[in-house]
Amino acid sequence: MSAAHVSRGSATDPQTRAALMLRENITDLIALAAVSQERSFTRAAARLNVSQSALSHTIKSLEARLGLRLLRRTTRSVAPTLEGEDLRATLNPCFEKIEARLRALNDARDQPTGTVRIVATDYAIDTLSRSKLAPVLRDHPPERIELVNDYGYTDLAASQCDAGVRYGDQVSDGMIAARIGPDDRMICVGAPAVYETHGRPETPHDLPELPCVNLRLSNHGGLYAWEFEAPDGSDLTVKVGGQACFNAIGPVMQAAIDGIGLALVPERLAARALADGALETCLEDWCPSFPGFHIFYPSRLRASSAFQVVLDALRERG
C-alpha cells in the first residue's frame, strides 16, 4: 500500500477529521474572542497584529462555516449575538487556562521574558523609569517595558495595558494595588512676578480672577478642576482660567516658572524650582497630602515572570 493511499485513508479517521477541523478553526476562534472582548475591530486588529480587513474576512469565514451570525455590527459598535456570546463564554476559560500554562512554562526559564505595558502620567513615568525601571532593563535583556503616557482614567483592557499607575485615592475598586511611592500633594505655585502683578490669592475662590495654567485631561478632553481641602475638612474644586493650557504636567510647571500664571503641580516635581526661588507657593493650608503612586492591575490566574519582576522593582520598600 502506497504512502499516498495511507495519507488519503487517514483523513477519513474521526480523530484526524476533528484535528483538521480544530486546526482550521482555532485561529478564527481567537479572532472572535478578541473582537468580542474589545468590542472593536480596530482594537482587536491591533491586539492581534493583523489588518482590519483580514480580521473582518476571518470572522465572516467562521460565520459562513458555522452558518451562524456571531457578531452584530453597526457603524459605531460591534457586539456578539446570542450565539456569539455563548461561544465566547465557552472559549474564554479555555484560552485563560492555556495562557496560564504558557506563563507557567515561561516562568521556568532562567530569564523572564516578554513585554509589560504600563499606563501612567508623564510625571509618574519620569519618576519610575529613571529610579526603578532602568535597572530592570539592564539586568533582564530579554524583557521589554512599554510606558504609555495618559492623563485619563483609561480602562486597562481598552488600552491593552497590563497595569496602570495612579495616586492611591484614584485606583478603581476591584483592582489589586501596591504602593510604589511616598505620599505627595498638589500645591499651588507661581513665579514671584505673577504675585507682584496680580496679588496672592487668600482662598481658592480667588483663583478664577487670576491668570492660571490649565491641564487638559485626555479621557474626555475636559480641563482638570483644581482640588483643595477647606479648613473644615470639606473638599473643594475650582475651575480656573488663563491663556495657556497643556495636556502634560511638565509644560504646566514650566509655564508657571515663565510667569504665565499660577499652576497646581505635584510638590516633589516643583521642589527644585521652589528651592531656586523660581516659584513660590500659595494657599498652603488648602493643599493636603494624599496617598502616593500605586501600581494597580486586575486579578490574573498567574502573573507572568516579566510582570512579577517589574512589580517587585516598583513596590515601595522601607
PDB file of C-alpha atoms in Angstrom:
ATOM      1  CA  MET A   1       0.000   0.000   0.000  1.00  0.00           C
ATOM      2  CA  SER A   2       1.403   3.374  -1.015  1.00  0.00           C
ATOM      3  CA  ALA A   3       2.120   6.263   1.341  1.00  0.00           C
ATOM      4  CA  ALA A   4      -0.306   8.423  -0.637  1.00  0.00           C
ATOM      5  CA  HIS A   5      -3.056   5.859  -0.123  1.00  0.00           C
ATOM      6  CA  VAL A   6      -2.337   5.733   3.617  1.00  0.00           C
ATOM      7  CA  SER A   7      -2.482   9.532   3.807  1.00  0.00           C
ATOM      8  CA  ARG A   8      -5.815   9.717   1.986  1.00  0.00           C
ATOM      9  CA  GLY A   9      -7.265   6.925   4.067  1.00  0.00           C
ATOM     10  CA  SER A  10      -6.187   8.505   7.384  1.00  0.00           C
ATOM     11  CA  ALA A  11      -8.083  11.687   6.569  1.00  0.00           C
ATOM     12  CA  THR A  12     -11.323   9.768   6.969  1.00  0.00           C
ATOM     13  CA  ASP A  13     -10.468   8.779  10.544  1.00  0.00           C
ATOM     14  CA  PRO A  14     -12.766  10.658  13.021  1.00  0.00           C
ATOM     15  CA  GLN A  15      -9.861  11.805  15.185  1.00  0.00           C
ATOM     16  CA  THR A  16      -7.992  13.086  12.160  1.00  0.00           C
ATOM     17  CA  ARG A  17     -11.045  14.969  10.903  1.00  0.00           C
ATOM     18  CA  ALA A  18     -11.511  16.519  14.353  1.00  0.00           C
ATOM     19  CA  ALA A  19      -7.856  17.617  14.421  1.00  0.00           C
ATOM     20  CA  LEU A  20      -8.151  19.161  10.957  1.00  0.00           C
ATOM     21  CA  MET A  21     -11.330  20.996  11.956  1.00  0.00           C
ATOM     22  CA  LEU A  22      -9.680  22.338  15.120  1.00  0.00           C
ATOM     23  CA  ARG A  23      -6.621  23.495  13.184  1.00  0.00           C
ATOM     24  CA  GLU A  24      -8.880  25.237  10.663  1.00  0.00           C
ATOM     25  CA  ASN A  25     -10.969  26.991  13.300  1.00  0.00           C
ATOM     26  CA  ILE A  26      -8.561  27.812  16.150  1.00  0.00           C
ATOM     27  CA  THR A  27      -7.187  30.998  14.587  1.00  0.00           C
ATOM     28  CA  ASP A  28     -10.709  32.135  13.712  1.00  0.00           C
ATOM     29  CA  LEU A  29     -11.911  31.451  17.268  1.00  0.00           C
ATOM     30  CA  ILE A  30      -9.050  33.501  18.698  1.00  0.00           C
ATOM     31  CA  ALA A  31     -10.081  36.346  16.377  1.00  0.00           C
ATOM     32  CA  LEU A  32     -13.713  36.065  17.526  1.00  0.00           C
ATOM     33  CA  ALA A  33     -12.689  36.141  21.188  1.00  0.00           C
ATOM     34  CA  ALA A  34     -10.572  39.271  20.615  1.00  0.00           C
ATOM     35  CA  VAL A  35     -13.321  41.181  18.767  1.00  0.00           C
ATOM     36  CA  SER A  36     -15.938  40.150  21.349  1.00  0.00           C
ATOM     37  CA  GLN A  37     -13.748  41.346  24.217  1.00  0.00           C
ATOM     38  CA  GLU A  38     -12.579  44.593  22.607  1.00  0.00           C
ATOM     39  CA  ARG A  39     -15.982  45.417  21.036  1.00  0.00           C
ATOM     40  CA  SER A  40     -13.988  46.909  18.187  1.00  0.00           C
ATOM     41  CA  PHE A  41     -12.376  45.565  15.016  1.00  0.00           C
ATOM     42  CA  THR A  42      -9.772  48.347  15.228  1.00  0.00           C
ATOM     43  CA  ARG A  43      -8.592  47.471  18.732  1.00  0.00           C
ATOM     44  CA  ALA A  44      -8.837  43.726  18.122  1.00  0.00           C
ATOM     45  CA  ALA A  45      -6.775  44.010  14.928  1.00  0.00           C
ATOM     46  CA  ALA A  46      -4.086  45.979  16.773  1.00  0.00           C
ATOM     47  CA  ARG A  47      -4.077  43.410  19.563  1.00  0.00           C
ATOM     48  CA  LEU A  48      -3.691  40.509  17.115  1.00  0.00           C
ATOM     49  CA  ASN A  49      -1.266  42.442  14.882  1.00  0.00           C
ATOM     50  CA  VAL A  50      -3.363  41.938  11.734  1.00  0.00           C
ATOM     51  CA  SER A  51      -5.167  44.315   9.384  1.00  0.00           C
ATOM     52  CA  GLN A  52      -8.827  45.181   9.983  1.00  0.00           C
ATOM     53  CA  SER A  53      -9.783  43.820   6.576  1.00  0.00           C
ATOM     54  CA  ALA A  54      -8.062  40.484   7.275  1.00  0.00           C
ATOM     55  CA  LEU A  55      -9.760  40.258  10.658  1.00  0.00           C
ATOM     56  CA  SER A  56     -13.171  41.011   9.148  1.00  0.00           C
ATOM     57  CA  HIS A  57     -12.611  38.336   6.482  1.00  0.00           C
ATOM     58  CA  THR A  58     -11.650  35.812   9.182  1.00  0.00           C
ATOM     59  CA  ILE A  59     -14.843  36.428  11.153  1.00  0.00           C
ATOM     60  CA  LYS A  60     -17.011  36.218   8.024  1.00  0.00           C
ATOM     61  CA  SER A  61     -15.378  32.893   7.058  1.00  0.00           C
ATOM     62  CA  LEU A  62     -16.056  31.478  10.519  1.00  0.00           C
ATOM     63  CA  GLU A  63     -19.687  32.616  10.386  1.00  0.00           C
ATOM     64  CA  ALA A  64     -20.059  31.071   6.931  1.00  0.00           C
ATOM     65  CA  ARG A  65     -18.672  27.713   8.064  1.00  0.00           C
ATOM     66  CA  LEU A  66     -20.898  27.622  11.140  1.00  0.00           C
ATOM     67  CA  GLY A  67     -23.935  29.001   9.336  1.00  0.00           C
ATOM     68  CA  LEU A  68     -24.453  31.444  12.207  1.00  0.00           C
ATOM     69  CA  ARG A  69     -24.144  35.185  12.692  1.00  0.00           C
ATOM     70  CA  LEU A  70     -21.717  35.645  15.601  1.00  0.00           C
ATOM     71  CA  LEU A  71     -21.276  39.422  15.672  1.00  0.00           C
ATOM     72  CA  ARG A  72     -23.757  42.262  15.373  1.00  0.00           C
ATOM     73  CA  ARG A  73     -22.099  45.173  13.557  1.00  0.00           C
ATOM     74  CA  THR A  74     -23.179  48.808  13.410  1.00  0.00           C
ATOM     75  CA  THR A  75     -21.357  51.922  12.247  1.00  0.00           C
ATOM     76  CA  ARG A  76     -20.424  52.689  15.847  1.00  0.00           C
ATOM     77  CA  SER A  77     -20.027  49.396  17.665  1.00  0.00           C
ATOM     78  CA  VAL A  78     -19.543  45.642  17.483  1.00  0.00           C
ATOM     79  CA  ALA A  79     -21.199  43.209  19.876  1.00  0.00           C
ATOM     80  CA  PRO A  80     -21.662  39.436  19.909  1.00  0.00           C
ATOM     81  CA  THR A  81     -25.027  37.917  19.071  1.00  0.00           C
ATOM     82  CA  LEU A  82     -26.567  35.417  21.491  1.00  0.00           C
ATOM     83  CA  GLU A  83     -24.794  32.605  19.647  1.00  0.00           C
ATOM     84  CA  GLY A  84     -21.542  34.575  19.586  1.00  0.00           C
ATOM     85  CA  GLU A  85     -21.753  35.347  23.306  1.00  0.00           C
ATOM     86  CA  ASP A  86     -22.395  31.680  24.099  1.00  0.00           C
ATOM     87  CA  LEU A  87     -19.343  30.664  22.056  1.00  0.00           C
ATOM     88  CA  ARG A  88     -17.213  33.395  23.638  1.00  0.00           C
ATOM     89  CA  ALA A  89     -18.212  32.294  27.154  1.00  0.00           C
ATOM     90  CA  THR A  90     -17.071  28.777  26.278  1.00  0.00           C
ATOM     91  CA  LEU A  91     -13.810  29.909  24.690  1.00  0.00           C
ATOM     92  CA  ASN A  92     -12.539  32.366  27.311  1.00  0.00           C
ATOM     93  CA  PRO A  93     -11.933  29.868  30.164  1.00  0.00           C
ATOM     94  CA  CYS A  94     -10.106  27.582  27.735  1.00  0.00           C
ATOM     95  CA  PHE A  95      -7.877  30.364  26.439  1.00  0.00           C
ATOM     96  CA  GLU A  96      -7.188  31.585  30.006  1.00  0.00           C
ATOM     97  CA  LYS A  97      -6.050  28.109  31.059  1.00  0.00           C
ATOM     98  CA  ILE A  98      -3.791  27.855  28.017  1.00  0.00           C
ATOM     99  CA  GLU A  99      -2.368  31.325  28.707  1.00  0.00           C
ATOM    100  CA  ALA A 100      -1.782  30.450  32.370  1.00  0.00           C
ATOM    101  CA  ARG A 101       0.042  27.254  31.385  1.00  0.00           C
ATOM    102  CA  LEU A 102       2.226  29.088  28.885  1.00  0.00           C
ATOM    103  CA  ARG A 103       3.098  31.659  31.552  1.00  0.00           C
ATOM    104  CA  ALA A 104       3.995  28.872  33.951  1.00  0.00           C
ATOM    105  CA  LEU A 105       6.310  27.360  31.341  1.00  0.00           C
ATOM    106  CA  ASN A 106       7.804  30.789  30.712  1.00  0.00           C
ATOM    107  CA  ASP A 107       8.466  31.192  34.431  1.00  0.00           C
ATOM    108  CA  ALA A 108      10.668  28.118  34.304  1.00  0.00           C
ATOM    109  CA  ARG A 109      13.172  29.956  32.119  1.00  0.00           C
ATOM    110  CA  ASP A 110      16.308  31.382  33.688  1.00  0.00           C
ATOM    111  CA  GLN A 111      15.480  34.877  32.475  1.00  0.00           C
ATOM    112  CA  PRO A 112      11.999  36.464  32.477  1.00  0.00           C
ATOM    113  CA  THR A 113      10.916  37.493  29.007  1.00  0.00           C
ATOM    114  CA  GLY A 114       8.016  39.326  27.423  1.00  0.00           C
ATOM    115  CA  THR A 115       6.530  42.810  27.249  1.00  0.00           C
ATOM    116  CA  VAL A 116       4.977  44.614  30.211  1.00  0.00           C
ATOM    117  CA  ARG A 117       2.787  47.581  29.232  1.00  0.00           C
ATOM    118  CA  ILE A 118       2.013  50.210  31.892  1.00  0.00           C
ATOM    119  CA  VAL A 119      -0.187  53.304  31.533  1.00  0.00           C
ATOM    120  CA  ALA A 120       0.772  56.341  33.646  1.00  0.00           C
ATOM    121  CA  THR A 121       1.238  60.103  33.534  1.00  0.00           C
ATOM    122  CA  ASP A 122       4.477  61.551  32.209  1.00  0.00           C
ATOM    123  CA  TYR A 123       5.383  62.655  35.752  1.00  0.00           C
ATOM    124  CA  ALA A 124       4.996  59.094  37.037  1.00  0.00           C
ATOM    125  CA  ILE A 125       6.843  57.692  34.031  1.00  0.00           C
ATOM    126  CA  ASP A 126       9.802  60.006  34.549  1.00  0.00           C
ATOM    127  CA  THR A 127       9.941  59.180  38.261  1.00  0.00           C
ATOM    128  CA  LEU A 128       9.642  55.429  37.762  1.00  0.00           C
ATOM    129  CA  SER A 129      11.735  54.903  34.648  1.00  0.00           C
ATOM    130  CA  ARG A 130      14.786  56.670  35.975  1.00  0.00           C
ATOM    131  CA  SER A 131      14.838  55.368  39.530  1.00  0.00           C
ATOM    132  CA  LYS A 132      13.248  51.918  39.425  1.00  0.00           C
ATOM    133  CA  LEU A 133      12.703  50.519  35.957  1.00  0.00           C
ATOM    134  CA  ALA A 134      16.061  51.278  34.363  1.00  0.00           C
ATOM    135  CA  PRO A 135      17.784  48.568  36.477  1.00  0.00           C
ATOM    136  CA  VAL A 136      15.178  46.030  35.336  1.00  0.00           C
ATOM    137  CA  LEU A 137      16.036  46.661  31.694  1.00  0.00           C
ATOM    138  CA  ARG A 138      19.767  46.446  32.400  1.00  0.00           C
ATOM    139  CA  ASP A 139      19.512  43.224  34.414  1.00  0.00           C
ATOM    140  CA  HIS A 140      16.971  41.422  32.192  1.00  0.00           C
ATOM    141  CA  PRO A 141      17.835  41.945  28.496  1.00  0.00           C
ATOM    142  CA  PRO A 142      15.015  39.665  27.187  1.00  0.00           C
ATOM    143  CA  GLU A 143      12.371  41.782  28.941  1.00  0.00           C
ATOM    144  CA  ARG A 144      10.627  44.774  27.359  1.00  0.00           C
ATOM    145  CA  ILE A 145       8.753  47.552  29.163  1.00  0.00           C
ATOM    146  CA  GLU A 146       6.364  49.919  27.405  1.00  0.00           C
ATOM    147  CA  LEU A 147       5.181  53.017  29.287  1.00  0.00           C
ATOM    148  CA  VAL A 148       2.074  54.740  27.907  1.00  0.00           C
ATOM    149  CA  ASN A 149       1.537  58.406  28.793  1.00  0.00           C
ATOM    150  CA  ASP A 150      -2.137  59.074  29.619  1.00  0.00           C
ATOM    151  CA  TYR A 151      -3.833  61.602  31.893  1.00  0.00           C
ATOM    152  CA  GLY A 152      -7.253  59.990  31.525  1.00  0.00           C
ATOM    153  CA  TYR A 153      -8.620  57.185  33.659  1.00  0.00           C
ATOM    154  CA  THR A 154      -8.242  54.716  30.811  1.00  0.00           C
ATOM    155  CA  ASP A 155      -9.541  51.182  31.237  1.00  0.00           C
ATOM    156  CA  LEU A 156      -6.652  48.698  31.194  1.00  0.00           C
ATOM    157  CA  ALA A 157      -8.369  46.335  28.772  1.00  0.00           C
ATOM    158  CA  ALA A 158      -9.231  49.175  26.389  1.00  0.00           C
ATOM    159  CA  SER A 159      -5.643  50.435  26.418  1.00  0.00           C
ATOM    160  CA  GLN A 160      -4.228  46.882  26.171  1.00  0.00           C
ATOM    161  CA  CYS A 161      -2.079  47.505  29.243  1.00  0.00           C
ATOM    162  CA  ASP A 162      -1.033  45.051  31.940  1.00  0.00           C
ATOM    163  CA  ALA A 163      -1.099  47.629  34.716  1.00  0.00           C
ATOM    164  CA  GLY A 164      -1.500  51.310  35.481  1.00  0.00           C
ATOM    165  CA  VAL A 165      -0.003  53.842  37.888  1.00  0.00           C
ATOM    166  CA  ARG A 166      -2.177  56.358  39.732  1.00  0.00           C
ATOM    167  CA  TYR A 167      -2.288  58.067  43.077  1.00  0.00           C
ATOM    168  CA  GLY A 168      -3.649  55.763  45.750  1.00  0.00           C
ATOM    169  CA  ASP A 169      -7.009  57.510  46.075  1.00  0.00           C
ATOM    170  CA  GLN A 170      -7.636  57.212  42.316  1.00  0.00           C
ATOM    171  CA  VAL A 171      -7.364  53.420  41.975  1.00  0.00           C
ATOM    172  CA  SER A 172     -10.611  51.810  40.853  1.00  0.00           C
ATOM    173  CA  ASP A 173     -12.407  49.284  43.025  1.00  0.00           C
ATOM    174  CA  GLY A 174     -11.770  45.652  42.175  1.00  0.00           C
ATOM    175  CA  MET A 175      -8.123  46.213  41.281  1.00  0.00           C
ATOM    176  CA  ILE A 176      -5.102  44.836  43.089  1.00  0.00           C
ATOM    177  CA  ALA A 177      -2.971  47.801  44.147  1.00  0.00           C
ATOM    178  CA  ALA A 178       0.501  48.148  45.661  1.00  0.00           C
ATOM    179  CA  ARG A 179       2.195  51.320  46.869  1.00  0.00           C
ATOM    180  CA  ILE A 180       5.241  52.298  44.815  1.00  0.00           C
ATOM    181  CA  GLY A 181       5.876  55.845  46.040  1.00  0.00           C
ATOM    182  CA  PRO A 182       5.623  58.116  49.122  1.00  0.00           C
ATOM    183  CA  ASP A 183       2.689  60.399  49.845  1.00  0.00           C
ATOM    184  CA  ASP A 184       2.527  63.539  47.744  1.00  0.00           C
ATOM    185  CA  ARG A 185       0.369  66.619  47.395  1.00  0.00           C
ATOM    186  CA  MET A 186      -0.626  69.094  44.714  1.00  0.00           C
ATOM    187  CA  ILE A 187       0.483  72.626  45.552  1.00  0.00           C
ATOM    188  CA  CYS A 188      -0.408  75.981  44.053  1.00  0.00           C
ATOM    189  CA  VAL A 189       2.668  77.795  42.752  1.00  0.00           C
ATOM    190  CA  GLY A 190       3.537  80.904  40.786  1.00  0.00           C
ATOM    191  CA  ALA A 191       6.524  82.990  39.765  1.00  0.00           C
ATOM    192  CA  PRO A 192       7.312  85.979  42.027  1.00  0.00           C
ATOM    193  CA  ALA A 193       6.449  88.368  39.176  1.00  0.00           C
ATOM    194  CA  VAL A 194       2.912  86.968  38.970  1.00  0.00           C
ATOM    195  CA  TYR A 195       2.280  87.679  42.649  1.00  0.00           C
ATOM    196  CA  GLU A 196       3.733  91.191  42.279  1.00  0.00           C
ATOM    197  CA  THR A 197       1.412  91.965  39.364  1.00  0.00           C
ATOM    198  CA  HIS A 198      -1.798  90.193  40.380  1.00  0.00           C
ATOM    199  CA  GLY A 199      -1.507  89.661  44.112  1.00  0.00           C
ATOM    200  CA  ARG A 200      -1.535  86.471  46.147  1.00  0.00           C
ATOM    201  CA  PRO A 201      -4.836  84.541  46.484  1.00  0.00           C
ATOM    202  CA  GLU A 202      -6.162  84.201  50.023  1.00  0.00           C
ATOM    203  CA  THR A 203      -8.538  81.303  49.245  1.00  0.00           C
ATOM    204  CA  PRO A 204      -9.112  79.062  46.199  1.00  0.00           C
ATOM    205  CA  HIS A 205     -12.210  81.122  45.443  1.00  0.00           C
ATOM    206  CA  ASP A 206      -9.874  83.939  44.318  1.00  0.00           C
ATOM    207  CA  LEU A 207      -8.277  81.787  41.584  1.00  0.00           C
ATOM    208  CA  PRO A 208     -10.865  82.353  38.789  1.00  0.00           C
ATOM    209  CA  GLU A 209      -9.898  86.042  38.853  1.00  0.00           C
ATOM    210  CA  LEU A 210      -6.183  85.302  38.426  1.00  0.00           C
ATOM    211  CA  PRO A 211      -4.163  84.036  35.435  1.00  0.00           C
ATOM    212  CA  CYS A 212      -3.684  80.273  35.728  1.00  0.00           C
ATOM    213  CA  VAL A 213      -2.230  77.463  33.619  1.00  0.00           C
ATOM    214  CA  ASN A 214      -4.685  74.667  32.826  1.00  0.00           C
ATOM    215  CA  LEU A 215      -4.182  70.921  32.388  1.00  0.00           C
ATOM    216  CA  ARG A 216      -6.384  69.160  29.830  1.00  0.00           C
ATOM    217  CA  LEU A 217      -7.282  65.544  30.607  1.00  0.00           C
ATOM    218  CA  SER A 218      -7.081  63.025  27.801  1.00  0.00           C
ATOM    219  CA  ASN A 219     -10.149  60.879  28.515  1.00  0.00           C
ATOM    220  CA  HIS A 220     -12.927  63.335  27.657  1.00  0.00           C
ATOM    221  CA  GLY A 221     -10.876  66.382  26.722  1.00  0.00           C
ATOM    222  CA  GLY A 222     -12.061  68.321  29.778  1.00  0.00           C
ATOM    223  CA  LEU A 223      -9.959  70.661  31.884  1.00  0.00           C
ATOM    224  CA  TYR A 224      -8.723  69.452  35.249  1.00  0.00           C
ATOM    225  CA  ALA A 225     -10.638  71.125  38.075  1.00  0.00           C
ATOM    226  CA  TRP A 226      -8.203  72.152  40.807  1.00  0.00           C
ATOM    227  CA  GLU A 227      -8.804  70.200  44.011  1.00  0.00           C
ATOM    228  CA  PHE A 228      -8.365  71.610  47.529  1.00  0.00           C
ATOM    229  CA  GLU A 229      -9.414  70.837  51.079  1.00  0.00           C
ATOM    230  CA  ALA A 230     -11.113  73.556  53.144  1.00  0.00           C
ATOM    231  CA  PRO A 231     -10.046  74.214  56.742  1.00  0.00           C
ATOM    232  CA  ASP A 232     -13.158  72.362  57.921  1.00  0.00           C
ATOM    233  CA  GLY A 233     -12.039  69.250  56.033  1.00  0.00           C
ATOM    234  CA  SER A 234     -14.532  69.504  53.163  1.00  0.00           C
ATOM    235  CA  ASP A 235     -13.435  69.019  49.581  1.00  0.00           C
ATOM    236  CA  LEU A 236     -13.380  71.977  47.204  1.00  0.00           C
ATOM    237  CA  THR A 237     -12.884  72.082  43.435  1.00  0.00           C
ATOM    238  CA  VAL A 238     -12.265  75.227  41.419  1.00  0.00           C
ATOM    239  CA  LYS A 239     -12.286  75.763  37.666  1.00  0.00           C
ATOM    240  CA  VAL A 240      -9.646  78.271  36.656  1.00  0.00           C
ATOM    241  CA  GLY A 241      -8.974  80.286  33.531  1.00  0.00           C
ATOM    242  CA  GLY A 242      -5.887  81.561  31.758  1.00  0.00           C
ATOM    243  CA  GLN A 243      -4.111  81.903  28.438  1.00  0.00           C
ATOM    244  CA  ALA A 244      -2.170  78.633  28.485  1.00  0.00           C
ATOM    245  CA  CYS A 245      -3.288  75.015  28.583  1.00  0.00           C
ATOM    246  CA  PHE A 246      -1.280  71.774  28.229  1.00  0.00           C
ATOM    247  CA  ASN A 247      -2.002  68.042  28.336  1.00  0.00           C
ATOM    248  CA  ALA A 248       1.056  67.181  30.462  1.00  0.00           C
ATOM    249  CA  ILE A 249       2.194  68.455  33.867  1.00  0.00           C
ATOM    250  CA  GLY A 250       5.785  69.271  32.882  1.00  0.00           C
ATOM    251  CA  PRO A 251       4.859  72.108  30.480  1.00  0.00           C
ATOM    252  CA  VAL A 252       2.292  73.353  33.021  1.00  0.00           C
ATOM    253  CA  MET A 253       5.026  73.859  35.621  1.00  0.00           C
ATOM    254  CA  GLN A 254       7.403  75.409  33.084  1.00  0.00           C
ATOM    255  CA  ALA A 255       4.701  77.911  32.115  1.00  0.00           C
ATOM    256  CA  ALA A 256       4.361  78.824  35.784  1.00  0.00           C
ATOM    257  CA  ILE A 257       8.134  79.354  36.001  1.00  0.00           C
ATOM    258  CA  ASP A 258       7.916  81.555  32.896  1.00  0.00           C
ATOM    259  CA  GLY A 259       5.375  83.785  34.652  1.00  0.00           C
ATOM    260  CA  ILE A 260       2.365  82.810  32.526  1.00  0.00           C
ATOM    261  CA  GLY A 261       0.198  82.170  35.565  1.00  0.00           C
ATOM    262  CA  LEU A 262      -0.384  80.120  38.693  1.00  0.00           C
ATOM    263  CA  ALA A 263      -0.301  76.338  38.450  1.00  0.00           C
ATOM    264  CA  LEU A 264      -1.297  73.330  40.525  1.00  0.00           C
ATOM    265  CA  VAL A 265       1.567  70.807  40.382  1.00  0.00           C
ATOM    266  CA  PRO A 266       2.985  67.903  42.434  1.00  0.00           C
ATOM    267  CA  GLU A 267       5.109  69.193  45.289  1.00  0.00           C
ATOM    268  CA  ARG A 268       8.003  66.824  44.538  1.00  0.00           C
ATOM    269  CA  LEU A 269       8.055  67.946  40.914  1.00  0.00           C
ATOM    270  CA  ALA A 270       8.281  71.605  41.943  1.00  0.00           C
ATOM    271  CA  ALA A 271      10.888  71.079  44.701  1.00  0.00           C
ATOM    272  CA  ARG A 272      13.897  72.346  42.717  1.00  0.00           C
ATOM    273  CA  ALA A 273      12.103  75.412  41.339  1.00  0.00           C
ATOM    274  CA  LEU A 274      10.917  76.264  44.862  1.00  0.00           C
ATOM    275  CA  ALA A 275      14.420  75.896  46.267  1.00  0.00           C
ATOM    276  CA  ASP A 276      15.841  78.108  43.489  1.00  0.00           C
ATOM    277  CA  GLY A 277      13.205  80.793  44.064  1.00  0.00           C
ATOM    278  CA  ALA A 278      11.800  80.418  40.540  1.00  0.00           C
ATOM    279  CA  LEU A 279       8.451  79.515  42.097  1.00  0.00           C
ATOM    280  CA  GLU A 280       6.690  80.372  45.322  1.00  0.00           C
ATOM    281  CA  THR A 281       3.749  78.612  46.921  1.00  0.00           C
ATOM    282  CA  CYS A 282       0.373  79.985  47.917  1.00  0.00           C
ATOM    283  CA  LEU A 283      -2.748  78.535  49.551  1.00  0.00           C
ATOM    284  CA  GLU A 284      -0.538  76.158  51.569  1.00  0.00           C
ATOM    285  CA  ASP A 285      -3.269  75.434  54.140  1.00  0.00           C
ATOM    286  CA  TRP A 286      -5.644  74.336  51.376  1.00  0.00           C
ATOM    287  CA  CYS A 287      -3.312  71.705  49.862  1.00  0.00           C
ATOM    288  CA  PRO A 288      -3.479  68.408  51.785  1.00  0.00           C
ATOM    289  CA  SER A 289      -1.279  65.382  51.195  1.00  0.00           C
ATOM    290  CA  PHE A 290      -2.706  62.195  49.664  1.00  0.00           C
ATOM    291  CA  PRO A 291      -1.568  58.603  49.036  1.00  0.00           C
ATOM    292  CA  GLY A 292       1.348  58.473  46.605  1.00  0.00           C
ATOM    293  CA  PHE A 293       1.751  56.434  43.445  1.00  0.00           C
ATOM    294  CA  HIS A 294       0.296  52.917  43.401  1.00  0.00           C
ATOM    295  CA  ILE A 295       0.580  50.318  40.669  1.00  0.00           C
ATOM    296  CA  PHE A 296      -2.744  48.597  40.014  1.00  0.00           C
ATOM    297  CA  TYR A 297      -3.718  45.601  37.928  1.00  0.00           C
ATOM    298  CA  PRO A 298      -6.594  43.128  37.613  1.00  0.00           C
ATOM    299  CA  SER A 299      -6.516  39.722  39.244  1.00  0.00           C
ATOM    300  CA  ARG A 300      -4.918  37.101  36.992  1.00  0.00           C
ATOM    301  CA  LEU A 301      -4.762  33.324  37.101  1.00  0.00           C
ATOM    302  CA  ARG A 302      -0.987  33.679  37.220  1.00  0.00           C
ATOM    303  CA  ALA A 303       1.203  36.744  36.728  1.00  0.00           C
ATOM    304  CA  SER A 304       3.956  36.386  34.133  1.00  0.00           C
ATOM    305  CA  SER A 305       7.556  36.300  35.329  1.00  0.00           C
ATOM    306  CA  ALA A 306       8.217  39.524  33.407  1.00  0.00           C
ATOM    307  CA  PHE A 307       5.396  41.345  35.189  1.00  0.00           C
ATOM    308  CA  GLN A 308       6.496  39.981  38.577  1.00  0.00           C
ATOM    309  CA  VAL A 309       9.991  41.386  38.047  1.00  0.00           C
ATOM    310  CA  VAL A 310       8.542  44.815  37.237  1.00  0.00           C
ATOM    311  CA  LEU A 311       6.173  44.662  40.217  1.00  0.00           C
ATOM    312  CA  ASP A 312       8.991  43.759  42.607  1.00  0.00           C
ATOM    313  CA  ALA A 313      11.113  46.623  41.264  1.00  0.00           C
ATOM    314  CA  LEU A 314       8.345  49.202  41.641  1.00  0.00           C
ATOM    315  CA  ARG A 315       6.992  48.148  45.021  1.00  0.00           C
ATOM    316  CA  GLU A 316       7.821  50.611  47.771  1.00  0.00           C
ATOM    317  CA  ARG A 317      10.408  49.314  50.248  1.00  0.00           C
ATOM    318  CA  GLY A 318      11.205  50.540  53.738  1.00  0.00           C
TER     319      GLY A 318
END
